[in-house]
Amino acid sequence: MNNKTRRIRINEDGPREGFQIESVSIPTARKVDLINALSGTGLAEIQIASFVHPRKVPSMADAEDIVATVEMVPGVKYTALYMNARGLERAISTGRLSIDDLGFNVCASPAFLARNENATPEARKQRKRQMIDVARGHGIRPANSGSVSAAFGCNFQGDIGIDMLLDAVRDVHEFAAEFDCRIDKLGFSDTMAWATPDKIRRTLDVVYTHYPDVEISLHLHDTRGMAMANALAAIDLGVREFDTSIGGLGGCPFAAHQGAAGNLCTEDFAFMCEEMGYETGLDLDRLIEAAQLAESIVGHSLPGKVKSGGSLASYRRR
Amino acid sequence: MNNKTRRIRINEDGPREGFQIESVSIPTARKVDLINALSGTGLAEIQIASFVHPRKVPSMADAEDIVATVEMVPGVKYTALYMNARGLERAISTGRLSIDDLGFNVCASPAFLARNENATPEARKQRKRQMIDVARGHGIRPANSGSVSAAFGCNFQGDIGIDMLLDAVRDVHEFAAEFDCRIDKLGFSDTMAWATPDKIRRTLDVVYTHYPDVEISLHLHDTRGMAMANALAAIDLGVREFDTSIGGLGGCPFAAHQGAAGNLCTEDFAFMCEEMGYETGLDLDRLIEAAQLAESIVGHSLPGKVKSGGSLASYRRR
């Protein structure tokens, strides 16, 4: 419990998480409409595209077009996802993205790595080393941050115990040390939604004990309906940074979930934070509008609740 | 925090909550199919019908038929909802329902009472006195229990502060005293989903302080995506009884929500409890089957997640 501030940082992943999983072909202009709407909600960071191979994720083939067309608002950080040197080159070439998040990520589940990325842990590190080389060529240093995916469990590996997770965290630190980097920030991704509030509590308690100065952030999926309760448990322990998706967009195309639910929903989570006296800096009414826009763009209902149920402020105003 | 047992009691409200809100006309036999499926999941109590005026809630006009047709499993308590003496008479006449839950309920929001039931608080009490008279005529005593609806807030009244809630709880006690009844159990219903984990904590803390021996139960709606986080907050404080709905069926036909979301979802909540080491006595696989059946009966997707995401046990078995 290393954090007493009432400020909670919410990073929007909806455009990237959401559009990569939607099976319909969404026009680039509509994707950009959503990103532009999100830019006006107070969000400090929005992940807007994924530079993966268009054959692997055809729905992200327009990544360059998206980045080129978005009306970027000063003060908002626009980021993208890249899994290898080629993807990073493409992202840098746009000249419009923040590439300051080149941290040290490992996967807690070897089985997931093999299925999701067809790679061994060492091959994945080698890929990251190549990315860091590319970045350095553009004068970009790796970040003092790391992350662990499949941090709480894996559909292919099963439970990720605390010892396994601690091994992964140690691995992150050693990997960073290769490049004379510290780990100030550490992200845990519940990629396949194995976390429960109890597991969040037991895990983070141990991690904070071992690494009292590290700032933890969470990336939570709602595949088993636990995202909000997990986020609550994490806030209670001092976590102050979360990735979320507008409307609850998202899922994981490789995670073998038939009915893969999306991420922790941005507007529902912001609602909870604000109602509990935390500051998010977000405009809930505008988030709700953006969530409704997201729904109209994907053409089906999205799991977020507040966009239909209404904020309490809207009732208090009556 | 008056309760250290690891046993959590889950009462199923899906058939009543769900079918009363569905706009389609669902054949009685299909409703009974769902109730029969639920009877085999380990649930101790299932609310299967609502004895309200068929003009007010046409989808519940077949209440008698439902009760007559269900294959009742010994050890499972089958209950119904009734709002007045006529409804109670109808429920008793079936001869197949548990009528031992005739407790003292008040509404924390006068505005909701007026809009939802077209009644003053006193008129509502008078109606309950008539119901108790009817019950006594059948040898049924009122129960040592009470409940408060709209306990945390109301779309028409606004926030329900702790003082207002305590007034309502006092009212419950005074009402019970009229009939020489104690209040051993107290249910709070978040009828219009104004609760947040913070509000649950602050409220229950005060209530437990004033009434340390009372057992609290919760009826939570997920209209703003808070149900699971609210339930977690309540479990942490010692609450061990919850009403839930299979698949997240439900809503409130009078609560003026366009996109009214349902109740805390039975199988998702049971999943959380069991994964956190609490005992529910429920068979999660059978709950998931029942949730999938509920979905096929109502003909649209229901908000519950585990029925699509899968239990963790199903992955651990691989």
Short mmCIF file of N, CA and C in Angstrom, two decimals, chain A residues 38-125:
data_model
loop_
_atom_site.label_atom_id
_atom_site.label_comp_id
_atom_site.label_asym_id
_atom_site.label_seq_id
_atom_site.Cartn_x
_atom_site.Cartn_y
_atom_site.Cartn_z
N LEU A 38 -13.09 10.77 -27.79
CA LEU A 38 -12.38 10.44 -26.55
C LEU A 38 -11.40 11.55 -26.16
N SER A 39 -10.85 12.21 -27.17
CA SER A 39 -9.87 13.28 -26.90
C SER A 39 -10.47 14.42 -26.09
N GLY A 40 -11.79 14.54 -26.13
CA GLY A 40 -12.44 15.64 -25.42
C GLY A 40 -13.02 15.27 -24.07
N THR A 41 -12.63 14.11 -23.55
CA THR A 41 -13.22 13.64 -22.30
C THR A 41 -12.35 13.88 -21.08
N GLY A 42 -11.14 14.38 -21.31
CA GLY A 42 -10.23 14.57 -20.19
C GLY A 42 -9.19 13.47 -20.06
N LEU A 43 -9.29 12.45 -20.91
CA LEU A 43 -8.30 11.37 -20.86
C LEU A 43 -6.90 11.91 -21.16
N ALA A 44 -5.90 11.43 -20.41
CA ALA A 44 -4.53 11.89 -20.62
C ALA A 44 -3.80 11.02 -21.62
N GLU A 45 -4.32 9.79 -21.83
CA GLU A 45 -3.60 8.86 -22.69
C GLU A 45 -4.59 7.95 -23.41
N ILE A 46 -4.43 7.84 -24.70
CA ILE A 46 -5.33 7.00 -25.50
C ILE A 46 -4.48 6.13 -26.43
N GLN A 47 -4.71 4.81 -26.36
CA GLN A 47 -4.02 3.91 -27.29
C GLN A 47 -4.91 3.74 -28.52
N ILE A 48 -4.40 4.20 -29.65
CA ILE A 48 -5.32 4.35 -30.79
C ILE A 48 -5.12 3.33 -31.90
N ALA A 49 -4.05 2.56 -31.88
CA ALA A 49 -3.85 1.60 -32.97
C ALA A 49 -2.86 0.52 -32.55
N SER A 50 -2.79 -0.51 -33.35
CA SER A 50 -1.89 -1.62 -33.11
C SER A 50 -1.12 -1.87 -34.39
N PHE A 51 0.21 -1.79 -34.32
CA PHE A 51 1.02 -2.02 -35.52
C PHE A 51 1.45 -3.47 -35.57
N VAL A 52 0.50 -4.31 -35.90
CA VAL A 52 0.77 -5.74 -36.05
C VAL A 52 0.63 -6.06 -37.53
N HIS A 53 1.02 -7.28 -37.89
CA HIS A 53 0.96 -7.64 -39.30
C HIS A 53 -0.49 -7.68 -39.76
N PRO A 54 -0.78 -7.01 -40.87
CA PRO A 54 -2.18 -6.94 -41.32
C PRO A 54 -2.78 -8.32 -41.63
N ARG A 55 -1.93 -9.31 -41.89
CA ARG A 55 -2.48 -10.65 -42.13
C ARG A 55 -2.92 -11.27 -40.80
N LYS A 56 -2.21 -10.91 -39.73
CA LYS A 56 -2.53 -11.46 -38.41
C LYS A 56 -3.78 -10.78 -37.84
N VAL A 57 -3.83 -9.47 -37.93
CA VAL A 57 -4.98 -8.72 -37.42
C VAL A 57 -5.46 -7.77 -38.52
N PRO A 58 -6.27 -8.28 -39.45
CA PRO A 58 -6.68 -7.47 -40.61
C PRO A 58 -7.41 -6.19 -40.20
N SER A 59 -8.10 -6.25 -39.06
CA SER A 59 -8.87 -5.07 -38.65
C SER A 59 -7.99 -3.90 -38.24
N MET A 60 -6.66 -4.12 -38.13
CA MET A 60 -5.76 -3.04 -37.78
C MET A 60 -4.85 -2.64 -38.95
N ALA A 61 -5.21 -3.08 -40.16
CA ALA A 61 -4.39 -2.76 -41.34
C ALA A 61 -4.35 -1.26 -41.60
N ASP A 62 -5.34 -0.53 -41.07
CA ASP A 62 -5.39 0.92 -41.32
C ASP A 62 -4.72 1.73 -40.21
N ALA A 63 -3.81 1.11 -39.46
CA ALA A 63 -3.19 1.79 -38.33
C ALA A 63 -2.58 3.13 -38.73
N GLU A 64 -1.81 3.14 -39.83
CA GLU A 64 -1.18 4.39 -40.27
C GLU A 64 -2.23 5.46 -40.60
N ASP A 65 -3.28 5.04 -41.29
CA ASP A 65 -4.33 6.00 -41.66
C ASP A 65 -4.99 6.59 -40.42
N ILE A 66 -5.26 5.73 -39.44
CA ILE A 66 -5.87 6.23 -38.19
C ILE A 66 -4.99 7.30 -37.58
N VAL A 67 -3.72 6.96 -37.40
CA VAL A 67 -2.80 7.88 -36.71
C VAL A 67 -2.68 9.19 -37.49
N ALA A 68 -2.68 9.10 -38.82
CA ALA A 68 -2.50 10.31 -39.64
C ALA A 68 -3.73 11.22 -39.58
N THR A 69 -4.90 10.65 -39.34
CA THR A 69 -6.14 11.40 -39.48
C THR A 69 -6.68 11.97 -38.16
N VAL A 70 -6.30 11.36 -37.03
CA VAL A 70 -6.82 11.82 -35.73
C VAL A 70 -6.48 13.29 -35.51
N GLU A 71 -7.46 14.03 -34.99
CA GLU A 71 -7.20 15.42 -34.59
C GLU A 71 -6.60 15.41 -33.21
N MET A 72 -5.30 15.48 -33.14
CA MET A 72 -4.64 15.31 -31.84
C MET A 72 -4.76 16.56 -31.00
N VAL A 73 -5.18 16.35 -29.77
CA VAL A 73 -5.40 17.44 -28.83
C VAL A 73 -4.14 17.61 -27.97
N PRO A 74 -3.60 18.82 -27.91
CA PRO A 74 -2.40 19.02 -27.09
C PRO A 74 -2.65 18.60 -25.64
N GLY A 75 -1.69 17.94 -25.06
CA GLY A 75 -1.82 17.48 -23.68
C GLY A 75 -2.28 16.04 -23.58
N VAL A 76 -2.87 15.53 -24.65
CA VAL A 76 -3.26 14.11 -24.67
C VAL A 76 -2.15 13.30 -25.31
N LYS A 77 -1.81 12.19 -24.69
CA LYS A 77 -0.77 11.32 -25.19
C LYS A 77 -1.42 10.24 -26.04
N TYR A 78 -1.03 10.12 -27.29
CA TYR A 78 -1.57 9.09 -28.18
C TYR A 78 -0.52 8.01 -28.36
N THR A 79 -0.90 6.78 -28.04
CA THR A 79 0.07 5.68 -28.10
C THR A 79 -0.45 4.58 -29.03
N ALA A 80 0.41 3.62 -29.28
CA ALA A 80 0.03 2.46 -30.08
C ALA A 80 0.70 1.22 -29.51
N LEU A 81 0.27 0.07 -29.99
CA LEU A 81 0.88 -1.19 -29.59
C LEU A 81 1.75 -1.70 -30.74
N TYR A 82 2.91 -2.23 -30.39
CA TYR A 82 3.79 -2.85 -31.40
C TYR A 82 4.47 -4.03 -30.74
N MET A 83 4.59 -5.11 -31.48
CA MET A 83 5.09 -6.36 -30.90
C MET A 83 6.49 -6.70 -31.40
N ASN A 84 6.97 -5.96 -32.39
CA ASN A 84 8.31 -6.27 -32.93
C ASN A 84 8.90 -5.01 -33.58
N ALA A 85 10.14 -5.15 -34.06
CA ALA A 85 10.87 -4.00 -34.59
C ALA A 85 10.14 -3.37 -35.78
N ARG A 86 9.58 -4.23 -36.61
CA ARG A 86 8.86 -3.72 -37.79
C ARG A 86 7.66 -2.85 -37.36
N GLY A 87 6.90 -3.34 -36.38
CA GLY A 87 5.76 -2.58 -35.87
C GLY A 87 6.20 -1.26 -35.26
N LEU A 88 7.29 -1.31 -34.52
CA LEU A 88 7.80 -0.09 -33.89
C LEU A 88 8.24 0.92 -34.96
N GLU A 89 8.95 0.42 -35.99
CA GLU A 89 9.37 1.30 -37.11
C GLU A 89 8.16 2.00 -37.71
N ARG A 90 7.11 1.21 -37.94
CA ARG A 90 5.90 1.79 -38.53
C ARG A 90 5.33 2.88 -37.60
N ALA A 91 5.27 2.58 -36.30
CA ALA A 91 4.71 3.55 -35.34
C ALA A 91 5.54 4.83 -35.32
N ILE A 92 6.88 4.68 -35.29
CA ILE A 92 7.76 5.86 -35.27
C ILE A 92 7.58 6.67 -36.55
N SER A 93 7.44 5.96 -37.67
CA SER A 93 7.34 6.64 -38.97
C SER A 93 6.13 7.58 -39.05
N THR A 94 5.12 7.30 -38.27
CA THR A 94 3.95 8.21 -38.32
C THR A 94 4.31 9.60 -37.84
N GLY A 95 5.31 9.69 -36.98
CA GLY A 95 5.73 10.98 -36.46
C GLY A 95 4.72 11.64 -35.54
N ARG A 96 3.66 10.94 -35.17
CA ARG A 96 2.60 11.56 -34.38
C ARG A 96 2.32 10.86 -33.06
N LEU A 97 3.07 9.80 -32.76
CA LEU A 97 2.75 9.01 -31.57
C LEU A 97 3.77 9.21 -30.45
N SER A 98 3.33 9.03 -29.21
CA SER A 98 4.26 8.98 -28.08
C SER A 98 4.89 7.59 -28.04
N ILE A 99 6.24 7.55 -28.15
CA ILE A 99 6.93 6.26 -28.12
C ILE A 99 7.76 6.20 -26.85
N ASP A 100 7.26 6.76 -25.77
CA ASP A 100 8.07 6.81 -24.55
C ASP A 100 7.71 5.68 -23.58
N ASP A 101 6.99 4.70 -24.10
CA ASP A 101 6.53 3.63 -23.19
C ASP A 101 7.22 2.30 -23.50
N LEU A 102 8.43 2.38 -24.03
CA LEU A 102 9.13 1.16 -24.43
C LEU A 102 9.71 0.46 -23.20
N GLY A 103 8.84 -0.23 -22.48
CA GLY A 103 9.25 -0.86 -21.23
C GLY A 103 9.59 -2.33 -21.42
N PHE A 104 9.82 -2.99 -20.29
CA PHE A 104 10.29 -4.38 -20.32
C PHE A 104 9.15 -5.31 -19.93
N ASN A 105 8.61 -5.97 -20.92
CA ASN A 105 7.46 -6.80 -20.63
C ASN A 105 7.79 -8.28 -20.76
N VAL A 106 7.27 -9.05 -19.83
CA VAL A 106 7.39 -10.50 -19.89
C VAL A 106 6.00 -11.09 -19.72
N CYS A 107 5.88 -12.35 -20.09
CA CYS A 107 4.61 -13.04 -19.91
C CYS A 107 4.79 -14.08 -18.81
N ALA A 108 3.86 -14.07 -17.85
CA ALA A 108 3.99 -15.01 -16.73
C ALA A 108 3.68 -16.44 -17.15
N SER A 109 3.07 -16.60 -18.32
CA SER A 109 2.67 -17.93 -18.78
C SER A 109 3.40 -18.33 -20.05
N PRO A 110 4.37 -19.22 -19.94
CA PRO A 110 5.06 -19.71 -21.15
C PRO A 110 4.07 -20.31 -22.15
N ALA A 111 3.05 -21.00 -21.66
CA ALA A 111 2.09 -21.64 -22.57
C ALA A 111 1.35 -20.60 -23.40
N PHE A 112 1.00 -19.46 -22.78
CA PHE A 112 0.30 -18.41 -23.52
C PHE A 112 1.20 -17.79 -24.57
N LEU A 113 2.45 -17.58 -24.18
CA LEU A 113 3.43 -17.00 -25.10
C LEU A 113 3.54 -17.87 -26.36
N ALA A 114 3.60 -19.17 -26.13
CA ALA A 114 3.73 -20.09 -27.26
C ALA A 114 2.49 -20.02 -28.15
N ARG A 115 1.30 -19.96 -27.53
CA ARG A 115 0.06 -19.97 -28.31
C ARG A 115 -0.24 -18.62 -28.93
N ASN A 116 0.04 -17.56 -28.16
CA ASN A 116 -0.36 -16.21 -28.58
C ASN A 116 0.65 -15.60 -29.54
N GLU A 117 1.92 -15.86 -29.29
CA GLU A 117 2.95 -15.19 -30.09
C GLU A 117 3.91 -16.18 -30.72
N ASN A 118 3.66 -17.46 -30.52
CA ASN A 118 4.51 -18.49 -31.10
C ASN A 118 5.99 -18.23 -30.78
N ALA A 119 6.27 -17.96 -29.52
CA ALA A 119 7.63 -17.57 -29.13
C ALA A 119 7.99 -18.15 -27.77
N THR A 120 9.28 -18.41 -27.58
CA THR A 120 9.79 -18.74 -26.24
C THR A 120 10.04 -17.43 -25.49
N PRO A 121 10.16 -17.50 -24.16
CA PRO A 121 10.46 -16.27 -23.40
C PRO A 121 11.74 -15.59 -23.92
N GLU A 122 12.76 -16.39 -24.25
CA GLU A 122 14.02 -15.80 -24.70
C GLU A 122 13.85 -15.16 -26.09
N ALA A 123 13.10 -15.82 -26.97
CA ALA A 123 12.87 -15.25 -28.31
C ALA A 123 12.12 -13.92 -28.19
N ARG A 124 11.22 -13.86 -27.22
CA ARG A 124 10.46 -12.63 -27.04
C ARG A 124 11.38 -11.50 -26.55
N LYS A 125 12.28 -11.85 -25.64
CA LYS A 125 13.24 -10.85 -25.16
C LYS A 125 14.11 -10.36 -26.31
#
